[in-house]
Short mmCIF file of C-alpha atoms in Angstrom, two decimals:
data_model
loop_
_atom_site.label_atom_id
_atom_site.label_comp_id
_atom_site.label_asym_id
_atom_site.label_seq_id
_atom_site.Cartn_x
_atom_site.Cartn_y
_atom_site.Cartn_z
CA MET W 1 -19.23 79.98 -56.34
CA ASN W 2 -20.10 82.01 -59.41
CA PRO W 3 -19.30 79.75 -62.42
CA LEU W 4 -18.04 82.78 -64.38
CA PHE W 5 -15.10 83.00 -61.98
CA HIS W 6 -13.82 79.77 -63.56
CA HIS W 7 -13.41 81.56 -66.91
CA SER W 8 -10.61 84.06 -67.59
CA MET W 9 -11.90 85.03 -71.02
CA GLY W 10 -14.68 84.28 -73.49
CA VAL W 11 -15.58 84.93 -77.11
CA GLY W 12 -18.08 87.61 -78.06
CA THR W 13 -20.13 86.79 -81.16
CA TRP W 14 -21.70 90.16 -82.01
CA ALA W 15 -19.98 90.00 -85.43
CA TRP W 16 -21.24 86.47 -86.15
CA GLY W 17 -23.90 87.03 -88.78
CA ASP W 18 -24.13 90.80 -88.20
CA ARG W 19 -24.17 92.65 -91.51
CA LEU W 20 -25.21 96.08 -90.19
CA PHE W 21 -22.25 96.88 -87.88
CA TRP W 22 -19.63 94.30 -88.87
CA GLY W 23 -20.29 93.47 -92.52
CA TYR W 24 -20.82 89.74 -92.24
CA GLY W 25 -20.44 88.20 -95.70
CA ARG W 26 -17.87 90.80 -96.81
CA GLY W 27 -14.42 89.47 -95.99
CA TYR W 28 -15.57 86.75 -93.62
CA GLY W 29 -18.39 84.25 -93.47
CA GLU W 30 -19.48 80.99 -91.92
CA GLY W 31 -16.26 79.15 -92.76
CA GLU W 32 -14.06 81.72 -91.02
CA LEU W 33 -16.34 81.79 -87.98
CA ARG W 34 -16.28 77.98 -87.74
CA GLU W 35 -12.47 78.13 -87.59
CA ALA W 36 -12.63 80.91 -84.97
CA PHE W 37 -14.92 78.69 -82.87
CA ARG W 38 -12.64 75.66 -83.14
CA GLU W 39 -9.45 77.63 -82.59
CA SER W 40 -10.88 79.28 -79.46
CA LEU W 41 -11.70 75.87 -78.01
CA ARG W 42 -8.26 74.52 -78.91
CA ALA W 43 -6.70 77.48 -77.10
CA GLY W 44 -8.70 76.77 -73.94
CA VAL W 45 -11.39 79.45 -74.27
CA ARG W 46 -14.66 77.78 -73.31
CA LEU W 47 -17.21 80.58 -72.98
CA PHE W 48 -19.23 81.95 -75.91
CA ASP W 49 -21.42 85.01 -75.57
CA THR W 50 -24.22 85.65 -78.06
CA ALA W 51 -27.65 87.32 -78.20
CA GLU W 52 -30.89 86.99 -80.11
CA PHE W 53 -30.25 90.51 -81.46
CA TYR W 54 -26.89 89.64 -83.06
CA GLY W 55 -27.57 89.11 -86.74
CA PHE W 56 -31.26 88.91 -85.75
CA GLY W 57 -30.82 85.32 -84.62
CA LEU W 58 -28.11 84.29 -87.07
CA SER W 59 -25.34 84.47 -84.46
CA GLU W 60 -27.20 81.96 -82.29
CA ARG W 61 -27.93 79.72 -85.28
CA LEU W 62 -24.27 79.70 -86.37
CA LEU W 63 -23.11 78.93 -82.85
CA GLY W 64 -25.71 76.16 -82.59
CA ARG W 65 -24.48 74.72 -85.90
CA PHE W 66 -20.86 74.68 -84.68
CA LEU W 67 -21.90 73.02 -81.42
CA ALA W 68 -23.75 70.30 -83.31
CA GLU W 69 -20.86 69.72 -85.74
CA THR W 70 -18.21 69.39 -83.07
CA GLY W 71 -20.21 67.86 -80.22
CA GLU W 72 -18.63 70.48 -77.94
CA ARG W 73 -20.60 72.08 -75.12
CA PRO W 74 -18.83 75.20 -73.85
CA PHE W 75 -20.39 77.68 -71.41
CA LEU W 76 -23.19 79.46 -73.33
CA VAL W 77 -24.42 82.98 -72.69
CA THR W 78 -27.26 84.66 -74.58
CA LYS W 79 -29.51 87.66 -74.05
CA PHE W 80 -33.09 88.92 -74.19
CA PHE W 81 -33.62 92.11 -76.21
CA PRO W 82 -36.28 94.37 -74.60
CA TYR W 83 -38.20 95.45 -77.70
CA PRO W 84 -40.86 97.97 -76.57
CA TRP W 85 -43.71 95.63 -77.55
CA ARG W 86 -42.46 92.88 -75.25
CA LEU W 87 -44.55 93.92 -72.30
CA SER W 88 -45.18 90.77 -70.27
CA ARG W 89 -43.05 88.41 -68.22
CA LYS W 90 -43.97 85.66 -70.67
CA SER W 91 -42.26 87.52 -73.52
CA LEU W 92 -38.87 86.84 -71.95
CA LEU W 93 -39.60 83.12 -71.57
CA LYS W 94 -40.83 82.93 -75.17
CA ALA W 95 -37.70 84.71 -76.41
CA LEU W 96 -35.49 82.39 -74.39
CA ARG W 97 -37.17 79.32 -75.87
CA GLY W 98 -36.49 80.76 -79.33
CA SER W 99 -32.82 81.18 -78.42
CA LEU W 100 -32.66 77.60 -77.13
CA THR W 101 -34.09 76.33 -80.42
CA ARG W 102 -31.55 78.27 -82.47
CA LEU W 103 -28.68 77.11 -80.25
CA GLY W 104 -29.96 73.52 -80.18
CA VAL W 105 -29.71 73.15 -76.39
CA GLU W 106 -32.20 72.52 -73.59
CA ALA W 107 -30.84 75.27 -71.35
CA VAL W 108 -28.26 78.04 -71.52
CA ASP W 109 -25.66 78.50 -68.81
CA LEU W 110 -26.41 82.20 -68.49
CA TYR W 111 -29.30 84.36 -69.69
CA LEU W 112 -29.07 88.15 -69.57
CA LEU W 113 -31.34 91.13 -69.97
CA HIS W 114 -29.53 92.93 -72.81
CA TRP W 115 -30.56 96.49 -71.81
CA PRO W 116 -32.54 97.90 -68.86
CA TRP W 117 -34.89 99.82 -71.14
CA PRO W 118 -38.48 100.99 -70.50
CA PRO W 119 -41.42 100.77 -70.76
CA VAL W 120 -41.36 97.55 -68.71
CA PRO W 121 -40.03 98.10 -65.15
CA LEU W 122 -36.69 96.51 -64.40
CA SER W 123 -38.23 94.64 -61.47
CA THR W 124 -40.65 92.91 -63.86
CA ARG W 125 -37.78 91.83 -66.10
CA ALA W 126 -35.97 90.53 -63.01
CA GLU W 127 -39.04 88.47 -62.03
CA ALA W 128 -39.01 86.93 -65.52
CA LEU W 129 -35.30 86.12 -65.22
CA ALA W 130 -36.02 84.38 -61.91
CA GLU W 131 -38.77 82.35 -63.59
CA ALA W 132 -36.41 81.33 -66.41
CA TYR W 133 -34.00 80.05 -63.76
CA GLU W 134 -36.72 78.28 -61.77
CA ARG W 135 -38.03 76.55 -64.91
CA GLY W 136 -34.55 75.26 -65.70
CA LEU W 137 -34.28 77.11 -69.02
CA ALA W 138 -31.27 79.08 -67.75
CA ARG W 139 -28.74 77.75 -65.25
CA GLY W 140 -27.84 81.30 -64.29
CA VAL W 141 -29.09 84.83 -64.92
CA GLY W 142 -27.75 88.35 -65.04
CA VAL W 143 -27.97 91.70 -66.78
CA ALA W 144 -26.05 93.90 -69.19
CA ASN W 145 -25.57 97.66 -69.39
CA CYS W 146 -27.01 98.33 -65.93
CA SER W 147 -25.91 101.07 -63.56
CA LEU W 148 -25.09 100.25 -59.95
CA ALA W 149 -28.55 101.43 -58.89
CA GLN W 150 -30.23 99.26 -61.55
CA LEU W 151 -28.07 96.33 -60.54
CA GLU W 152 -29.37 96.65 -56.99
CA VAL W 153 -33.00 96.64 -58.19
CA VAL W 154 -32.39 93.35 -60.00
CA ARG W 155 -30.40 91.85 -57.13
CA VAL W 156 -33.19 92.52 -54.60
CA VAL W 157 -35.83 90.85 -56.80
CA LEU W 158 -33.64 87.83 -57.55
CA GLU W 159 -32.65 87.47 -53.90
CA ARG W 160 -36.33 87.20 -52.99
CA HIS W 161 -36.45 84.12 -55.25
CA ARG W 162 -33.08 82.87 -53.93
CA VAL W 163 -31.62 83.24 -57.41
CA PRO W 164 -28.05 84.57 -57.58
CA LEU W 165 -27.22 87.55 -59.79
CA LEU W 166 -24.15 86.31 -61.69
CA THR W 167 -23.08 89.24 -63.83
CA ASN W 168 -23.38 92.70 -65.24
CA GLN W 169 -22.00 92.86 -68.77
CA VAL W 170 -20.71 96.32 -69.67
CA GLU W 171 -18.38 98.06 -72.07
CA LEU W 172 -14.95 98.04 -70.46
CA ASN W 173 -11.54 98.57 -72.03
CA LEU W 174 -8.44 100.72 -71.65
CA LEU W 175 -10.33 103.66 -73.18
CA ARG W 176 -13.58 103.16 -71.21
CA ARG W 177 -12.49 102.43 -67.63
CA ASP W 178 -15.53 103.66 -65.66
CA TRP W 179 -16.27 100.27 -64.06
CA GLU W 180 -12.72 99.48 -62.95
CA ALA W 181 -13.18 100.98 -59.49
CA HIS W 182 -16.19 98.73 -58.81
CA LEU W 183 -14.53 95.43 -59.77
CA PRO W 184 -13.29 94.43 -56.27
CA THR W 185 -16.65 95.14 -54.59
CA LEU W 186 -18.66 93.31 -57.25
CA ARG W 187 -16.40 90.28 -57.04
CA GLN W 188 -16.72 90.31 -53.26
CA GLU W 189 -20.50 90.18 -53.75
CA GLY W 190 -20.13 87.22 -56.12
CA ILE W 191 -20.93 89.25 -59.25
CA ALA W 192 -18.64 88.89 -62.27
CA LEU W 193 -18.11 91.85 -64.58
CA MET W 194 -18.11 90.74 -68.21
CA ALA W 195 -16.29 93.22 -70.44
CA TYR W 196 -17.65 93.64 -73.97
CA SER W 197 -15.76 95.61 -76.61
CA PRO W 198 -12.57 94.93 -74.58
CA LEU W 199 -10.50 95.92 -77.62
CA ALA W 200 -12.58 99.07 -78.21
CA MET W 201 -14.01 97.66 -81.45
CA GLY W 202 -10.53 97.15 -82.87
CA TRP W 203 -8.88 100.38 -81.75
CA LEU W 204 -6.63 98.56 -79.26
CA THR W 205 -5.36 95.98 -81.76
CA GLY W 206 -3.05 98.50 -83.45
CA LYS W 207 -4.66 97.87 -86.83
CA LEU W 208 -6.69 101.09 -87.03
CA ASP W 209 -5.06 104.44 -87.69
CA PRO W 210 -6.31 107.26 -85.40
CA ASP W 211 -5.29 109.77 -88.06
CA ARG W 212 -7.56 108.01 -90.57
CA PRO W 213 -10.48 106.63 -88.56
CA PRO W 214 -12.79 104.27 -90.45
CA ARG W 215 -16.19 105.44 -91.58
CA GLY W 216 -19.30 104.30 -89.82
CA TYR W 217 -20.00 103.35 -86.22
CA ARG W 218 -16.47 102.36 -85.16
CA GLY W 219 -15.07 105.67 -86.33
CA SER W 220 -17.77 107.90 -84.84
CA LYS W 221 -18.14 106.06 -81.52
CA TYR W 222 -14.47 106.35 -80.60
CA ARG W 223 -13.75 109.73 -82.20
CA PRO W 224 -13.67 111.46 -78.76
CA PHE W 225 -10.99 108.97 -77.63
CA LEU W 226 -8.55 109.29 -80.53
CA GLY W 227 -6.12 111.45 -78.55
CA ARG W 228 -5.89 108.71 -75.92
CA VAL W 229 -5.54 106.07 -78.65
CA ARG W 230 -2.47 107.94 -79.94
CA ARG W 231 -0.92 107.89 -76.44
CA LEU W 232 -1.85 104.30 -75.68
CA LEU W 233 -0.91 102.47 -78.91
CA PRO W 234 2.87 102.98 -78.62
CA VAL W 235 2.77 101.55 -75.07
CA LEU W 236 0.67 98.57 -76.13
CA LYS W 237 2.97 97.89 -79.10
CA ALA W 238 6.15 98.18 -77.02
CA LEU W 239 4.82 95.76 -74.36
CA ALA W 240 3.61 93.38 -77.06
CA GLU W 241 7.02 93.37 -78.74
CA ALA W 242 8.80 92.78 -75.43
CA LYS W 243 6.58 89.78 -74.64
CA GLY W 244 6.42 88.37 -78.16
CA THR W 245 2.68 88.85 -78.46
CA SER W 246 0.09 91.28 -79.89
CA PRO W 247 -1.27 94.62 -78.61
CA ALA W 248 -4.69 92.90 -78.41
CA ALA W 249 -3.34 90.28 -76.00
CA ILE W 250 -1.82 92.99 -73.79
CA ALA W 251 -5.11 94.96 -73.68
CA LEU W 252 -7.06 91.81 -72.80
CA ARG W 253 -4.56 90.71 -70.15
CA TYR W 254 -4.87 94.12 -68.50
CA LEU W 255 -8.61 93.57 -68.00
CA MET W 256 -8.11 90.00 -66.77
CA GLN W 257 -5.62 91.13 -64.14
CA LYS W 258 -8.04 93.87 -63.06
CA GLY W 259 -10.59 91.13 -62.36
CA ALA W 260 -12.89 91.48 -65.39
CA LEU W 261 -13.93 88.73 -67.81
CA PRO W 262 -13.27 90.08 -71.33
CA ILE W 263 -15.26 88.68 -74.26
CA PRO W 264 -13.40 89.85 -77.40
CA GLY W 265 -14.78 89.12 -80.83
CA ALA W 266 -13.09 86.74 -83.24
CA LYS W 267 -14.00 86.63 -86.94
CA ASN W 268 -11.35 84.08 -87.94
CA ALA W 269 -8.81 81.64 -86.52
CA HIS W 270 -6.00 84.23 -86.48
CA GLN W 271 -7.99 86.63 -84.28
CA ALA W 272 -9.02 83.76 -82.00
CA ARG W 273 -5.36 82.73 -81.54
CA GLN W 274 -4.29 86.33 -81.00
CA ASN W 275 -6.93 86.85 -78.30
CA ALA W 276 -6.07 83.57 -76.57
CA GLU W 277 -2.44 84.65 -76.19
CA ALA W 278 -3.68 86.76 -73.27
CA LEU W 279 -4.02 83.50 -71.32
CA ARG W 280 -0.29 82.75 -71.45
CA ILE W 281 1.22 86.13 -70.58
CA ALA W 282 1.38 88.21 -67.40
CA LEU W 283 1.82 91.91 -66.73
CA THR W 284 3.92 93.22 -63.86
CA PRO W 285 2.53 95.91 -61.52
CA GLU W 286 4.83 98.39 -63.29
CA GLU W 287 3.46 97.42 -66.71
CA MET W 288 -0.11 97.72 -65.45
CA ALA W 289 0.70 101.19 -64.13
CA LEU W 290 2.27 102.12 -67.47
CA LEU W 291 -0.96 101.21 -69.29
CA GLU W 292 -3.08 103.08 -66.76
CA GLY W 293 -0.94 106.18 -67.16
CA ALA W 294 -1.17 106.09 -70.94
CA SER W 295 -4.93 105.64 -71.00
#
């Protein structure tokens, strides 16, 4: 059985060490992230998703530091970034060894191709993923940001090596629901769908004002969705109030009940606790339909 099916939720660490998009060092730093790590574990969340690209290696180093300090060994996911100069199969293995060094482990539980970008053919990347699995550097492999057609290319190559394709990690939330229809089929095939940006980069927490969107990437990326944000937030807030939880927990629980594995970010202990509340609540079919109608 796919080991990801044992996890209801994980923690995404894009913001850990990332100054460019998230402003690491301004308002939060290593101390806050350490508490987010520990609080997530205390709450029963035992999957951490990182990448060599996050903070240009700093996310992996911070996570490795927290692992060493606590002696904990949760399920670890990291990713290979397909820079255009990484042309050979060996480049993926070299990158993975760098990630292992930063994390301080001998193998990761899951290694992903971060994007299916040229110039290297996807089949070549898939061969390298199979080799990483065969060498014992990754206990499982998968991809991120692939279309269904690209997913099939990877699956065929891995199948030839008798290596299971464990996941496709994609953007999925109440504002970006494109992959929802494919969830039952993928699960039937043993493929877990990991949902990044499950809170739409903060828009589904209720803390951002659609009438005054923030500057920068978060504001521009979701600008086309602001009308839907205005419709959805009152529903999220009403359900959260009724269940004694947060809008974030409601949005995450929605994805969990759809069959996805959300990996929300957490920059401090409060956010980690808020996210983990999704594990203790449940949504009725009527409440699920209410959210679908509002989004």
